[in-house]
Structure formats: C-alpha cells, structure tokens
Amino acid sequence: MENDINNKFADRNTFRKAEHLCLKRDLDALFAEGKSFVCFPFRITYTFCEKDGAPAKVVVIAQKKRFKRAYQRVELRRLMRESYRVNKHPLVSELINKNMGMHIAFVYVDQKIEPFAFFDKKMKLAINKLNAIVAEKETL
C-alpha cells in the first residue's frame, strides 16, 4: 500500500489534491516555525513534518499587496503550480527515499509577471536547493 502511494507521487507529472497544503493549522505552523530562503523570484518557506499521504505538500502564493488585479494573481499561481508540477521529481524521490515529509510555501516576490521559461528555470534552481537541504537532513 505504501509503495503504491509513493509511486503515485514520484512517477507522474501530476499535482494532486493530496499534494496541496490546505489546512490552516499546517499553514500557521509552516509560517510560524518554518525556515526560509530566497531564490529570486520566490521566497521559499519549508518545514519537515511527518509524512501523511504526499511526501511534499505545497502552497503557492501571489500577494495581493503586489498584484492588485485578481487575474494577475491567478496567472502567477498557475505558472508557479505548473513549473512545480513539471520539476518536482528530484525532490519527491529524495523525500520518498528518506521516508520524510515536507511542507513548502512558494511566495512570489517579484513586481512583474515573467514568461513560463523564466519560472521553469527558477523553479528548477529552487527545487535543487530544497533537494540539497533534504539530502543533508537526517531521517526523522
């Protein structure tokens, strides 16, 4: 059973509901206790947690303070989700190998909307940095 769940998240280019970080309690804990770093145009906040379902649970945030129009925030969230969905495999497989869970928030901090190629390149850098953090972390 555990193996089926791991294969579901590691092998395919999907971003299922189980991979979304939705609970207010988890979000509050992430921003209260999490560590963060900036990989421009993202500020990434993360915490390690017990693995419940998906190895990595993610939330993407486009701030209303920076983008007043809703259609701009929606476009940014779509671009961030898509670039995460395509590039998540190294991080997810590392978390599965170490049997760890992680909550991650990607906050967009730039002032303008960039094309998808830019998001894709920067998301790869951010995920590689997260992957390095997971690799040096001891198993829970």
Short mmCIF file of C-alpha atoms in Angstrom, two decimals:
data_model
loop_
_atom_site.label_atom_id
_atom_site.label_comp_id
_atom_site.label_asym_id
_atom_site.label_seq_id
_atom_site.Cartn_x
_atom_site.Cartn_y
_atom_site.Cartn_z
CA MET A 1 0.00 0.00 0.00
CA GLU A 2 2.76 2.44 0.98
CA ASN A 3 4.63 1.61 -2.22
CA ASP A 4 1.55 2.38 -4.35
CA ILE A 5 1.19 5.81 -2.76
CA ASN A 6 4.88 6.60 -3.30
CA ASN A 7 4.72 5.55 -6.96
CA LYS A 8 1.65 7.72 -7.43
CA PHE A 9 3.57 10.85 -6.44
CA ALA A 10 7.02 10.06 -7.83
CA ASP A 11 6.41 8.75 -11.33
CA ARG A 12 3.92 11.11 -12.91
CA ASN A 13 3.67 14.79 -13.79
CA THR A 14 0.66 15.45 -11.60
CA PHE A 15 -0.20 17.88 -8.83
CA ARG A 16 -2.97 16.09 -6.97
CA LYS A 17 -5.17 17.46 -4.21
CA ALA A 18 -3.20 15.36 -1.70
CA GLU A 19 -0.10 17.40 -2.60
CA HIS A 20 -1.79 20.76 -1.84
CA LEU A 21 -1.17 22.31 1.55
CA CYS A 22 -4.64 23.44 2.59
CA LEU A 23 -5.17 23.12 6.34
CA LYS A 24 -4.97 26.37 8.29
CA ARG A 25 -3.21 24.58 11.14
CA ASP A 26 -0.47 23.35 8.77
CA LEU A 27 -0.11 26.77 7.12
CA ASP A 28 0.15 28.51 10.50
CA ALA A 29 2.79 26.02 11.66
CA LEU A 30 4.71 26.43 8.40
CA PHE A 31 4.95 30.22 8.66
CA ALA A 32 5.49 30.24 12.44
CA GLU A 33 8.18 27.55 12.69
CA GLY A 34 9.48 27.17 9.15
CA LYS A 35 12.86 28.10 7.75
CA SER A 36 13.05 30.18 4.61
CA PHE A 37 15.39 31.31 1.87
CA VAL A 38 15.08 33.42 -1.26
CA CYS A 39 15.67 32.04 -4.72
CA PHE A 40 14.51 35.06 -6.71
CA PRO A 41 11.62 35.47 -7.67
CA PHE A 42 10.48 33.05 -4.93
CA ARG A 43 10.72 33.16 -1.17
CA ILE A 44 10.56 29.54 -0.11
CA THR A 45 9.47 28.59 3.40
CA TYR A 46 9.69 24.94 4.44
CA THR A 47 9.34 22.64 7.42
CA PHE A 48 9.90 18.94 7.84
CA CYS A 49 6.94 17.00 9.14
CA GLU A 50 5.56 13.51 9.41
CA LYS A 51 4.69 12.03 6.06
CA ASP A 52 0.90 11.92 5.73
CA GLY A 53 -0.05 10.98 2.20
CA ALA A 54 2.13 13.01 -0.14
CA PRO A 55 5.85 13.37 0.62
CA ALA A 56 5.75 17.11 -0.17
CA LYS A 57 2.74 19.36 0.39
CA VAL A 58 2.94 22.68 -1.41
CA VAL A 59 1.16 26.03 -1.39
CA VAL A 60 1.83 28.78 -3.95
CA ILE A 61 1.16 32.39 -3.02
CA ALA A 62 0.86 35.54 -5.12
CA GLN A 63 0.43 38.52 -2.81
CA LYS A 64 -2.45 40.92 -3.17
CA LYS A 65 -0.12 43.64 -1.92
CA ARG A 66 1.99 43.34 -5.09
CA PHE A 67 -0.70 42.40 -7.63
CA LYS A 68 -3.99 44.21 -7.16
CA ARG A 69 -5.84 42.51 -10.03
CA ALA A 70 -7.15 39.01 -9.38
CA TYR A 71 -6.43 37.80 -12.92
CA GLN A 72 -2.73 38.58 -12.38
CA ARG A 73 -2.59 36.61 -9.13
CA VAL A 74 -4.41 33.69 -10.77
CA GLU A 75 -1.95 33.69 -13.68
CA LEU A 76 1.03 33.73 -11.31
CA ARG A 77 -0.35 30.85 -9.25
CA ARG A 78 -0.96 28.83 -12.41
CA LEU A 79 2.58 29.44 -13.66
CA MET A 80 4.10 28.50 -10.28
CA ARG A 81 1.98 25.35 -9.93
CA GLU A 82 2.81 24.24 -13.47
CA SER A 83 6.55 24.78 -13.05
CA TYR A 84 6.48 22.89 -9.72
CA ARG A 85 4.45 20.05 -11.27
CA VAL A 86 6.96 19.60 -14.09
CA ASN A 87 10.11 19.85 -11.94
CA LYS A 88 9.16 18.23 -8.61
CA HIS A 89 10.52 14.72 -9.27
CA PRO A 90 14.04 15.01 -7.77
CA LEU A 91 12.67 16.46 -4.53
CA VAL A 92 9.81 13.97 -4.21
CA SER A 93 12.03 10.96 -4.91
CA GLU A 94 14.59 12.16 -2.33
CA LEU A 95 11.83 12.58 0.28
CA ILE A 96 10.48 9.10 -0.52
CA ASN A 97 13.96 7.55 -0.21
CA LYS A 98 14.46 9.17 3.20
CA ASN A 99 10.83 8.45 4.24
CA MET A 100 10.28 12.10 5.18
CA GLY A 101 7.52 14.65 4.70
CA MET A 102 7.86 18.34 3.92
CA HIS A 103 5.57 21.36 3.79
CA ILE A 104 6.64 24.04 1.32
CA ALA A 105 5.37 27.54 0.50
CA PHE A 106 6.44 29.31 -2.68
CA VAL A 107 5.77 33.06 -2.33
CA TYR A 108 6.24 35.17 -5.46
CA VAL A 109 8.17 38.33 -4.53
CA ASP A 110 8.86 39.98 -7.91
CA GLN A 111 6.89 43.02 -9.10
CA LYS A 112 6.10 41.81 -12.62
CA ILE A 113 4.85 38.66 -14.34
CA GLU A 114 7.55 36.78 -16.24
CA PRO A 115 7.12 34.18 -19.03
CA PHE A 116 6.90 30.46 -18.21
CA ALA A 117 10.50 29.73 -19.31
CA PHE A 118 11.73 32.06 -16.55
CA PHE A 119 9.52 30.34 -13.95
CA ASP A 120 10.69 26.93 -15.11
CA LYS A 121 14.38 27.83 -14.81
CA LYS A 122 13.99 29.44 -11.38
CA MET A 123 11.79 26.63 -10.05
CA LYS A 124 14.50 24.11 -11.02
CA LEU A 125 17.02 26.12 -9.00
CA ALA A 126 14.68 26.34 -6.01
CA ILE A 127 13.90 22.61 -6.09
CA ASN A 128 17.61 21.76 -6.38
CA LYS A 129 18.27 23.92 -3.31
CA LEU A 130 15.44 22.18 -1.41
CA ASN A 131 16.79 18.83 -2.57
CA ALA A 132 20.22 19.69 -1.13
CA ILE A 133 18.59 20.64 2.18
CA VAL A 134 16.73 17.31 2.27
CA ALA A 135 19.89 15.39 1.36
CA GLU A 136 21.83 16.80 4.31
CA LYS A 137 18.92 16.37 6.74
CA GLU A 138 18.95 13.26 8.89
CA THR A 139 15.93 10.97 8.74
CA LEU A 140 13.19 11.83 11.25
#
